Amino acid sequence: MGLTISLIKNLHDHIGQEVTVQGWLYNLRSSGKIAFLIVRDGSGLMQCIVAKNDLGEDVFSVAKNMTQETSLKITGVVKEEPRAVGGYEMLVQNFEVITPAQDYPISHKEHGVDFLMERRHLWIRSPRQMAVLRIRSEVEHALREFFYQNDFVLADAPIITPAACEGTTNLFELDYHGEKAYLSQSGQLYNEANAMALGRIYCFGPTFRAEKSKTRRHLLEFWMIEAEMAYLDMEENMKLQEDMVHYAIGRVLERCPKELAILERDVERLKRIQKPFPRISYTEAVELLKQAGEEFTWGDDFGAPHETIISSHFDAPVFVHRYPTAIKAFYMKPDPENAEVVLGADLLAPEGYGEIIGGGQRIDDLALLEQRVKEHGLPEEAFAWYLDLRRYGSVPHSGFGLGLERTVAWICGLDHIRETIPFPRMLHKMYP
Ligand code: ATP
Ligand code: MG
């Protein structure tokens, strides 16, 4: 075996050299004298040529009878080959079968999505799925880096919580040694405490919501990156979000061109996105709906079709701000100029992907927050610590939460959120 082990994605560093690649057989076709192997290693696909004349009858026969997903190490000299998948080709000098695969159920023909979802543990080996998961990783990394570069402290919020942030309808309940507890549906309240301690913080973790309807954009377990900033108002909050989203898009365009090509993403639409993102008020958004012939009453919440109509007016993500107070969470700060609306803003992605961020400025006044807790029928004991934050040096502060999977679905141009996470948790579905 060659001394140098390379990832397929790094083959460009090894042109003309002998390297070993460790992977799995993705595809194979052979004629009488030559077998073309497509090998995958998680970082990419590579074409390998096994010639009977070079390796002899016996070895050739092993190669051409290998089954899909057989694991193998393969050694040879790398050359550029623009016509080959991945752009490189290896002339095989030697290969070692690690474990032959039995009949692999996912062939190269089209399969239905139910069939694939049942075999999600294998489906993730296919090039499209690997591309999505690599982009997901890139987005996560870019977001963390953005916060790091902007002096945020990573402060993790608890997963097990005694009370609900925003009402109890979507909660997964659990038994905490005889006490009722819930899986977190947002880290926000804890984020506010952490921001009063550390200034600018974020958390990034799984979020659980017992959603009761099946949609293309709701999972029951998803990942949310939530930031909270002391001394930040609603305008500055939106500015930070657009910087962050723009940064993440730039990173994916720069680092994942191959993945975007596999997904046949129209990258021009991503490249066109400029800062600042457009901002419209909820009331202006309602006007857009009416112009489009929708019957919509001021005060109602937008559904997915409404969000699609609103965002279709813009090439970039659009902030919709100042929602009616009645449809937003108890902690949202009322607009000083009109208490009917709050200083909250959601960011709607273009191309019909809907809300990717929910955020806003929080109530910093103790009396008003106490009143809201009562009005919303929340258990006051459970929120005593949260009220303390307004008792000991309260300051204006804002924050937001970005849903990772929705953002990835948009960047990848996918029809459904289920492909953006290795093992999606959906209504009545948790296998595998
Ligand atoms: P929606 O109205 O679309 O259900 P939401 O208003 O409940 O969303 P927030 O509570 O503001 O959402 O959560 C912040 C972000 O988390 C959303 O903008 C979205 O990107 C993401 N998100 C919310 N619920 C889900 C879910 N069930 N699955 C995946 N992502 C979600
Ligand atoms: Mg929201």
mmCIF file with all atom_site columns, C-alpha atoms and ligand atoms in Angstrom, residues 166 209 301 307 323 328 332 345-346 355 357-359 406, ligand 2:
data_model
loop_
_atom_site.group_PDB
_atom_site.id
_atom_site.type_symbol
_atom_site.label_atom_id
_atom_site.label_alt_id
_atom_site.label_comp_id
_atom_site.label_asym_id
_atom_site.label_entity_id
_atom_site.label_seq_id
_atom_site.pdbx_PDB_ins_code
_atom_site.Cartn_x
_atom_site.Cartn_y
_atom_site.Cartn_z
_atom_site.occupancy
_atom_site.B_iso_or_equiv
_atom_site.pdbx_formal_charge
_atom_site.auth_seq_id
_atom_site.auth_comp_id
_atom_site.auth_asym_id
_atom_site.auth_atom_id
_atom_site.pdbx_PDB_model_num
ATOM   1  C  CA . GLU A 1 166 ? -43.696 30.244 25.343 1.00 0.00 ? 166 GLU A CA 1
ATOM   2  C  CA . ARG A 1 209 ? -41.186 20.952 19.974 1.00 0.00 ? 209 ARG A CA 1
ATOM   3  C  CA . ASP A 1 301 ? -50.383 35.299 12.323 1.00 0.00 ? 301 ASP A CA 1
ATOM   4  C  CA . GLU A 1 307 ? -44.774 34.131 4.134  1.00 0.00 ? 307 GLU A CA 1
ATOM   5  C  CA . TYR A 1 323 ? -45.951 42.194 14.871 1.00 0.00 ? 323 TYR A CA 1
ATOM   6  C  CA . LYS A 1 328 ? -46.095 37.279 20.129 1.00 0.00 ? 328 LYS A CA 1
ATOM   7  C  CA . MET A 1 332 ? -41.477 41.050 23.723 1.00 0.00 ? 332 MET A CA 1
ATOM   8  C  CA . ALA A 1 345 ? -38.744 40.932 13.863 1.00 0.00 ? 345 ALA A CA 1
ATOM   9  C  CA . ASP A 1 346 ? -38.779 37.660 11.987 1.00 0.00 ? 346 ASP A CA 1
ATOM   10 C  CA . GLU A 1 355 ? -39.222 32.163 8.662  1.00 0.00 ? 355 GLU A CA 1
ATOM   11 C  CA . ILE A 1 357 ? -35.156 33.662 12.430 1.00 0.00 ? 357 ILE A CA 1
ATOM   12 C  CA . GLY A 1 358 ? -37.455 34.887 15.164 1.00 0.00 ? 358 GLY A CA 1
ATOM   13 C  CA . GLY A 1 359 ? -36.135 37.685 17.314 1.00 0.00 ? 359 GLY A CA 1
ATOM   14 C  CA . ARG A 1 406 ? -34.629 25.713 7.773  1.00 0.00 ? 406 ARG A CA 1
HETATM 15 MG MG . MG  B 2 .   ? -41.368 33.102 15.346 1.00 0.00 ? 2   MG  B MG 1
#
